[in-house]
CSV table of C-alpha atoms in Angstrom, one decimal:
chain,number,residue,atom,x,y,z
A,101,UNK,CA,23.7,-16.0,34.5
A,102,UNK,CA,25.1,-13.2,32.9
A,103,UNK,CA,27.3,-14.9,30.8
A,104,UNK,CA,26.6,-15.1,26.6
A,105,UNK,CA,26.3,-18.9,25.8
A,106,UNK,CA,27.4,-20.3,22.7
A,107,UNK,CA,24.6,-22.1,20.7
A,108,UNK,CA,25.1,-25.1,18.5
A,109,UNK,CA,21.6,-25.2,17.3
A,110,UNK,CA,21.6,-23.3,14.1
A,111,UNK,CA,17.6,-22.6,13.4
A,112,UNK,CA,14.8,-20.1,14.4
A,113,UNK,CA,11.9,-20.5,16.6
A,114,UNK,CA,9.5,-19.6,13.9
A,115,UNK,CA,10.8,-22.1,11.6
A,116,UNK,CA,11.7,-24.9,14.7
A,117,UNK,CA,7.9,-24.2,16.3
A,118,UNK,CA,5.7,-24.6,12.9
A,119,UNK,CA,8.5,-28.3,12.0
A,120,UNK,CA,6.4,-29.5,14.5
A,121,UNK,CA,3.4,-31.2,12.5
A,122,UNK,CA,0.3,-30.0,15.8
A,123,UNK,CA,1.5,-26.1,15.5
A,124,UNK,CA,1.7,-26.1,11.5
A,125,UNK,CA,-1.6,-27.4,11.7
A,126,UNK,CA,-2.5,-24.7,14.4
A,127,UNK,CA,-0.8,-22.0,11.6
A,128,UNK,CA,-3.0,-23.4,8.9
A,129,UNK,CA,-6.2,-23.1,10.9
A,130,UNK,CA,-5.1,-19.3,11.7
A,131,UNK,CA,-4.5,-18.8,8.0
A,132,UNK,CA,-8.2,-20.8,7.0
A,133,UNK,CA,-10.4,-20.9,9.7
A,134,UNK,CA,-12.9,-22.1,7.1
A,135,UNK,CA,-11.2,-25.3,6.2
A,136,UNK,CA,-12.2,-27.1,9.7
A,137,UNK,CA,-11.7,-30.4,8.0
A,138,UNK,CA,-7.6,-30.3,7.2
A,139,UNK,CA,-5.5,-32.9,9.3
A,140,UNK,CA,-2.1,-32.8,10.1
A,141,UNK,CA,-1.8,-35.3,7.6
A,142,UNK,CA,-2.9,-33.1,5.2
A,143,UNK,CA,0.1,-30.9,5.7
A,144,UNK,CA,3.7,-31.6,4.3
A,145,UNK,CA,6.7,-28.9,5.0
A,146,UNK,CA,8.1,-28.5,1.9
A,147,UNK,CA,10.8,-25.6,2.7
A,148,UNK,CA,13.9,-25.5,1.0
A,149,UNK,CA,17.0,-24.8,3.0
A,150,UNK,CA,19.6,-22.5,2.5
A,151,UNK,CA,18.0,-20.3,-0.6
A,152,UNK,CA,17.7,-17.4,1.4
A,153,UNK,CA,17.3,-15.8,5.4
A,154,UNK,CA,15.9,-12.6,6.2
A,155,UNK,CA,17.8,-11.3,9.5
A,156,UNK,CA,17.8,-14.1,12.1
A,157,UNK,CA,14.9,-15.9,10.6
A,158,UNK,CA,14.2,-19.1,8.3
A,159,UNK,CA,11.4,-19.1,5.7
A,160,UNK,CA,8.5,-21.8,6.1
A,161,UNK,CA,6.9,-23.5,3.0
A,162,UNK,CA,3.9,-26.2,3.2
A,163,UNK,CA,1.3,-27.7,1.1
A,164,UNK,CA,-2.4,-28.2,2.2
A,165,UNK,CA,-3.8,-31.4,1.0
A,166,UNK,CA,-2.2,-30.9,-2.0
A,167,UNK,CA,-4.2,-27.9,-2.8
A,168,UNK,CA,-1.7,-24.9,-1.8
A,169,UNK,CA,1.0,-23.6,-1.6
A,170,UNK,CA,1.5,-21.5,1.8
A,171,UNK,CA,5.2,-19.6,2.1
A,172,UNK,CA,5.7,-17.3,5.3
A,173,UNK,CA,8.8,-15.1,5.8
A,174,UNK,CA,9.1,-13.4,9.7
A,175,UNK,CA,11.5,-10.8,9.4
A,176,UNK,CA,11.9,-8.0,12.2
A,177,UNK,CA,13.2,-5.7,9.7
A,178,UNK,CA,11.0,-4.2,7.0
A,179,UNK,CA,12.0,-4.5,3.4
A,180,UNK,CA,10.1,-4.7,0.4
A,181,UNK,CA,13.0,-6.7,-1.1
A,182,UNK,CA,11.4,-9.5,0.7
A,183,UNK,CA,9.0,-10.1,-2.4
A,184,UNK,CA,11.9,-10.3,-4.5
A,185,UNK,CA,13.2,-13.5,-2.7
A,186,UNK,CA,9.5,-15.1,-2.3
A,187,UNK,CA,9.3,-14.5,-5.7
A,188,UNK,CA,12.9,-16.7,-6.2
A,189,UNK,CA,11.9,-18.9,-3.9
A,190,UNK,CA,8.3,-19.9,-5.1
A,191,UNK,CA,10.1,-20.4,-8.4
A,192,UNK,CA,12.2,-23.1,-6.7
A,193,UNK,CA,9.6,-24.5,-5.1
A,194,UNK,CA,7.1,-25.0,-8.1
A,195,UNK,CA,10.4,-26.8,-9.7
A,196,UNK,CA,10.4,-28.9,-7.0
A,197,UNK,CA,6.9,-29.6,-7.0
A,198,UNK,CA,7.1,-30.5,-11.0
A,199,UNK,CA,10.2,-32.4,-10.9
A,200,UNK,CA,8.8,-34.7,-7.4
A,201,UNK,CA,5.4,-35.6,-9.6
A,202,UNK,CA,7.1,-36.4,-12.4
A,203,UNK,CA,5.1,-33.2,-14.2
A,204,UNK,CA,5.9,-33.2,-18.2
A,205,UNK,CA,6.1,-29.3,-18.9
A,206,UNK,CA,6.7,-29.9,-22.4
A,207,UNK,CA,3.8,-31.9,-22.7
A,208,UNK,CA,0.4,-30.9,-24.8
A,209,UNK,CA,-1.5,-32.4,-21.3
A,210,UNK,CA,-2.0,-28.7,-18.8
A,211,UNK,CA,-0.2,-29.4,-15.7
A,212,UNK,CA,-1.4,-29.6,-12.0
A,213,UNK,CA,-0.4,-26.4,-10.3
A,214,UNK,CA,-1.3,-25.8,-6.8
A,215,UNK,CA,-2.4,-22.3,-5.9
A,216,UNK,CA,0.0,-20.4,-4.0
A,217,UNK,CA,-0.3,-17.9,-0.8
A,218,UNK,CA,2.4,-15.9,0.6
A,219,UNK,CA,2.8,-14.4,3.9
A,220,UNK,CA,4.9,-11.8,5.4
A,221,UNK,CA,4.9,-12.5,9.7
A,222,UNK,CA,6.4,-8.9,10.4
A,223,UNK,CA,6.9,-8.3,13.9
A,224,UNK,CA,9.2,-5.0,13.7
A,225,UNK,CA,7.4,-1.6,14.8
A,226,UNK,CA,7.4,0.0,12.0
A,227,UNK,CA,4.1,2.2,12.4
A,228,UNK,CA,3.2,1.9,8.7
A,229,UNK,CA,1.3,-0.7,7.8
A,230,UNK,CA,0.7,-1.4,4.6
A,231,UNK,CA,-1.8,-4.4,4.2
A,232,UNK,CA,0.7,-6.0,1.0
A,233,UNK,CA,3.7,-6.2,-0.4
A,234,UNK,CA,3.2,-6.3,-4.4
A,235,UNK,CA,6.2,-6.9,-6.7
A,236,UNK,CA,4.8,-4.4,-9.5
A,237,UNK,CA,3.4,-1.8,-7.3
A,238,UNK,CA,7.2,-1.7,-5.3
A,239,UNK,CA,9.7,-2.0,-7.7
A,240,UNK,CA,7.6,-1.2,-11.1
A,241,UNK,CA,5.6,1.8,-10.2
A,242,UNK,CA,2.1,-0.5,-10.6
A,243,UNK,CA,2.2,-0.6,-14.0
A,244,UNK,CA,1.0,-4.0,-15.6
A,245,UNK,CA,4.0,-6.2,-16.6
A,246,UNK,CA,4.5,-9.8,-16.9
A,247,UNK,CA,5.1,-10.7,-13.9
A,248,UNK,CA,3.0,-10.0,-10.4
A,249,UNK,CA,3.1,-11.6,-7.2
A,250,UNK,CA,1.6,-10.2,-3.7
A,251,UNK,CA,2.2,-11.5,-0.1
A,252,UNK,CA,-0.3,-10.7,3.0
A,253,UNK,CA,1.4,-9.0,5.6
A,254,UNK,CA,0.5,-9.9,9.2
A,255,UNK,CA,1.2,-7.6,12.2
A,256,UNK,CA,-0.6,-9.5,15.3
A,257,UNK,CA,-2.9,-7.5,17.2
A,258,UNK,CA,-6.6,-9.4,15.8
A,259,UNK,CA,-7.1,-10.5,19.0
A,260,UNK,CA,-7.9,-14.3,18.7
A,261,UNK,CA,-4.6,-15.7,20.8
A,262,UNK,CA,-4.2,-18.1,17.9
A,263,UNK,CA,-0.4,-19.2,17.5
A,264,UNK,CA,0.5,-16.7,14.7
A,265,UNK,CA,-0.4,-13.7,17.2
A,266,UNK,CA,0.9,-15.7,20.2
A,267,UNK,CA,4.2,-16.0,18.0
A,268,UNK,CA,4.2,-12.3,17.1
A,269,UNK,CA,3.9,-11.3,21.0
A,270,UNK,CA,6.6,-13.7,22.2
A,271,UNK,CA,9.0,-11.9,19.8
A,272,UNK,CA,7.4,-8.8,21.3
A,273,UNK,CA,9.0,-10.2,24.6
A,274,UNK,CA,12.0,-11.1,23.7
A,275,UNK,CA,12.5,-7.6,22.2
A,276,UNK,CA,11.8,-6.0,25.2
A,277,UNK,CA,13.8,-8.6,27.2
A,278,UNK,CA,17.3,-7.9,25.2
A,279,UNK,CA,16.7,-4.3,25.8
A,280,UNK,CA,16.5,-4.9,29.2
A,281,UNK,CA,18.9,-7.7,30.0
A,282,UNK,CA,21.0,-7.4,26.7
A,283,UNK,CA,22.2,-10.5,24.4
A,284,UNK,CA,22.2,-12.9,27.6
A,285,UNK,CA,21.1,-15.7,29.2
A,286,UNK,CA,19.0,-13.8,31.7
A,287,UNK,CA,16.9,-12.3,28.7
A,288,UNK,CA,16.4,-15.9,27.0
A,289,UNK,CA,15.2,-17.1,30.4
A,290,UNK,CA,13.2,-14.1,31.2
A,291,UNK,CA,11.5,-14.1,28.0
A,292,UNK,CA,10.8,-17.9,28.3
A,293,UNK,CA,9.4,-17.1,31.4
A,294,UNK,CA,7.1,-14.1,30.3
A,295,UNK,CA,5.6,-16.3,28.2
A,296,UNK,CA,4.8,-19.4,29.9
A,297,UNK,CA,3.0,-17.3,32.5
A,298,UNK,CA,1.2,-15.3,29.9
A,299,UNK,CA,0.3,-18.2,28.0
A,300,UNK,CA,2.2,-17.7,24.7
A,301,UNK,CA,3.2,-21.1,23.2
A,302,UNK,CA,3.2,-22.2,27.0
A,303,UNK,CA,3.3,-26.0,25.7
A,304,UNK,CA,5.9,-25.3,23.1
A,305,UNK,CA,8.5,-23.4,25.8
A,306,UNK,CA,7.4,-26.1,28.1
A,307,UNK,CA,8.3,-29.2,26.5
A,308,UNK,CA,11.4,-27.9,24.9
A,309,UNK,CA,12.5,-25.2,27.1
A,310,UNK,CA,16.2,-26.4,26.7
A,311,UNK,CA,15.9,-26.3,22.9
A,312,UNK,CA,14.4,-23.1,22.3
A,313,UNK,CA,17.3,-21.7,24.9
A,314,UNK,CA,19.9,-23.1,22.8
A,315,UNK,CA,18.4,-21.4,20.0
A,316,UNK,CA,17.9,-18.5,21.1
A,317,UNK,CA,21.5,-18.2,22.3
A,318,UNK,CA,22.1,-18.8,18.7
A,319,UNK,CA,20.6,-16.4,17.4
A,320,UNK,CA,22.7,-13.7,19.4
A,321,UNK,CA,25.7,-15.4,18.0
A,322,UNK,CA,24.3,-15.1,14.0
A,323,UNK,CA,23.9,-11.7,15.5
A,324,UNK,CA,27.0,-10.4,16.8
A,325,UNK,CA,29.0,-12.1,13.5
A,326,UNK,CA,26.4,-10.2,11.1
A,327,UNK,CA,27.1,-6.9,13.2
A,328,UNK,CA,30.7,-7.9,12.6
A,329,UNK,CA,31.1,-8.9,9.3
A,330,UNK,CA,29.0,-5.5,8.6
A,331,UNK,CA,30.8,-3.6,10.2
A,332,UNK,CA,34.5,-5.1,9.0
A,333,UNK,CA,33.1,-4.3,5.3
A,334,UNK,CA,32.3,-1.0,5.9
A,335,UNK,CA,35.5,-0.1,7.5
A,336,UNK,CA,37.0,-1.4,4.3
A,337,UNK,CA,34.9,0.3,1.8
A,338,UNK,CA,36.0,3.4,3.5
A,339,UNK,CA,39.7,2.4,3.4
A,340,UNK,CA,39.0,1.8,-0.3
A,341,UNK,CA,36.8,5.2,-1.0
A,342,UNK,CA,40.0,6.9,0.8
A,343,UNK,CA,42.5,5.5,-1.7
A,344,UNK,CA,40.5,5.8,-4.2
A,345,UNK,CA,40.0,9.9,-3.4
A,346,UNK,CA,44.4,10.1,-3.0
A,347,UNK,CA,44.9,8.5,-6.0
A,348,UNK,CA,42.5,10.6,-8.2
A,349,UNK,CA,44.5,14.0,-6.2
A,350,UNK,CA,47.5,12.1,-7.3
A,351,UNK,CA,46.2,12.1,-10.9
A,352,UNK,CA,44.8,15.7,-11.0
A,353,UNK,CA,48.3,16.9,-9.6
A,354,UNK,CA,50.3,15.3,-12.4
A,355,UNK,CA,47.9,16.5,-15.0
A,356,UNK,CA,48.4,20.0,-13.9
A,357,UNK,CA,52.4,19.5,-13.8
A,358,UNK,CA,52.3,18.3,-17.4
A,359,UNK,CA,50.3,20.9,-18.1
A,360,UNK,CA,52.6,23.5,-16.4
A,361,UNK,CA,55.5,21.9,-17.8
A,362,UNK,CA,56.8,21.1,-14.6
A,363,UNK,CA,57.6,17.5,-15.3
A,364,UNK,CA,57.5,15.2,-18.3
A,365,UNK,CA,55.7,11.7,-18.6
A,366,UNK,CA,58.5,9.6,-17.9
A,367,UNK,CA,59.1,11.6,-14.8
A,368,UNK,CA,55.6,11.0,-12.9
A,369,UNK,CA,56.5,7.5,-11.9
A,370,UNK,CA,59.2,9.2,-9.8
A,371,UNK,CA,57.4,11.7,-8.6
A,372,UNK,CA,54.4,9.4,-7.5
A,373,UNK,CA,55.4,6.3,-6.7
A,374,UNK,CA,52.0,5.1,-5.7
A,375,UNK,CA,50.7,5.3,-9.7
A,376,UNK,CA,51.4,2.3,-11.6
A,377,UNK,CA,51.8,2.1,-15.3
A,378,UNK,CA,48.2,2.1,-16.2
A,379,UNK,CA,47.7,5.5,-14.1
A,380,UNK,CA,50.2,7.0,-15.6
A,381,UNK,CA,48.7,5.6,-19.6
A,382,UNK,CA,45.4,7.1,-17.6
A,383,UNK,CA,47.4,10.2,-16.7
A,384,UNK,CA,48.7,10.7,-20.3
A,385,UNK,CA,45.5,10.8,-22.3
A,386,UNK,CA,43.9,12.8,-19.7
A,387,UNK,CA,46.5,15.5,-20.7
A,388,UNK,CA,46.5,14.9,-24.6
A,389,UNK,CA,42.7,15.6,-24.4
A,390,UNK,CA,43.2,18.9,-22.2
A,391,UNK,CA,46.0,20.3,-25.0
């Protein structure tokens, strides 16, 4: 039981729970209550794969009858740099909204462009919480430019049990699971568990328990190659930092033997073998302009 199980299924449960057309619709409602009248029908996923992940989890994009536009993010990890990507990825979207109605932009006629809403799901503990994320207020110091966009960040905690909060207290689980049980089996199980007896997405865990398993023991696997890969370039940048550091000591030291007299120019290559030709040109003018 303890044993960490490779996945095959590539994909989140955020993004694998709201494919299914009944829980989108269930995510719209949470998002517009007022609109009692939208079918599931009325809803079309239009996310595109592959422009960018946060962390372990996919991005969701779906119109409403047409009308809207309605991108979520979840991301465990707070960073504002999440309005930068909603901001590339609406871009792409609106393209290929234009381009799959056959919309003339260079035409005198004004084109149909739904209204878009954007959605941060974050389910981190960070204890600030800031009620938006806006592009010009983060990265322009609020000042009006030409741009703007602004997503609604939601936190859980309202107290209405709809899916999004049911979907932000299963995470909540299975954070709490993993510290427990670490990246295992036991913790996907326990977690799956939790919730069904608790009553978070019980239906969804119930009718594809084996799924949302194999997913989950996916996502420890994106995991442990992230931690990896990060951790394989930072042991390089510091191997690279290092020689960097020698070879400017190298430098200095011949600069100061020229200037000494110790040595000539022809003789540094001998004397540091680990300078090529172009640190030695480097090495050169750096004593001309000290003369």
């Amino acid at each position: 039981m303890q044993e960490k199980v490779k996945g095959n299924v590539k994909d989140s449960i955020f993004c694998n729970l709201f494919r299914i057309k009944k829980y989108l619709l269930q995510l719209y409602q949470a998002l517009h209550p007022e609109d009692s009248g939208m079918t599931e029908e009325g809803l079309e996923n239009v996310t595109i794969n592959h422009v960018f992940t946060n962390g372990i989890y996919n991005d969701l994009c779906f119109t409403a009858g047409g009308r809207l536009i309605l991108m979520l993010e979840a991301q465990s990890t707070w960073s504002v740099n999440v309005i930068i990507r909603m901001f590339i990825y609406l871009a792409q979207t609106y393209h290929e909204y234009f381009k799959g109605n056959c919309t003339n932009l260079y035409g005198s006629k004004k084109a149909v462009m739904p209204e878009p809403e954007l959605y941060v799901v974050y389910t981190g503990g960070r204890k600030k919480r800031q009620e938006y994320i806006s592009l010009s207020e983060e990265f322009f110091g609020g000042r009006n430019i030409g741009i703007e966009l602004k997503a609604k960040v939601i936190y859980g905690g309202n107290g209405n049990n709809d899916i999004l909060e049911q979907y932000i207290k299963f995470t909540k689980v299975y954070n709490g699971q993993v510290k427990e049980h670490g990246r295992t089996k036991k913790a996907v199980i326990e977690t799956i568990c939790i919730c069904k007896n608790e009553n978070l997405l019980k239906e969804y865990l119930e009718s594809r328990e084996k799924e949302v398993v194999g997913i989950m023991m996916a996502l420890f696997d994106q995991e442990e190659v992230f931690d990896t890969y990060v951790k394989s370039e930072r042991r390089e940048a510091a191997k690279k930092a290092t020689k960097e550091a020698e070879k400017r000591t190298r430098k200095e030291t011949a600069v100061q033997l020229l200037k000494a007299g110790r040595c000539t120019v022809d003789e540094i290559g001998e004397i540091f073998p680990q300078l090529d030709d172009d640190d030695i040109i480097e090495i050169e003018q750096e004593f001309m302009q000290r003369v």
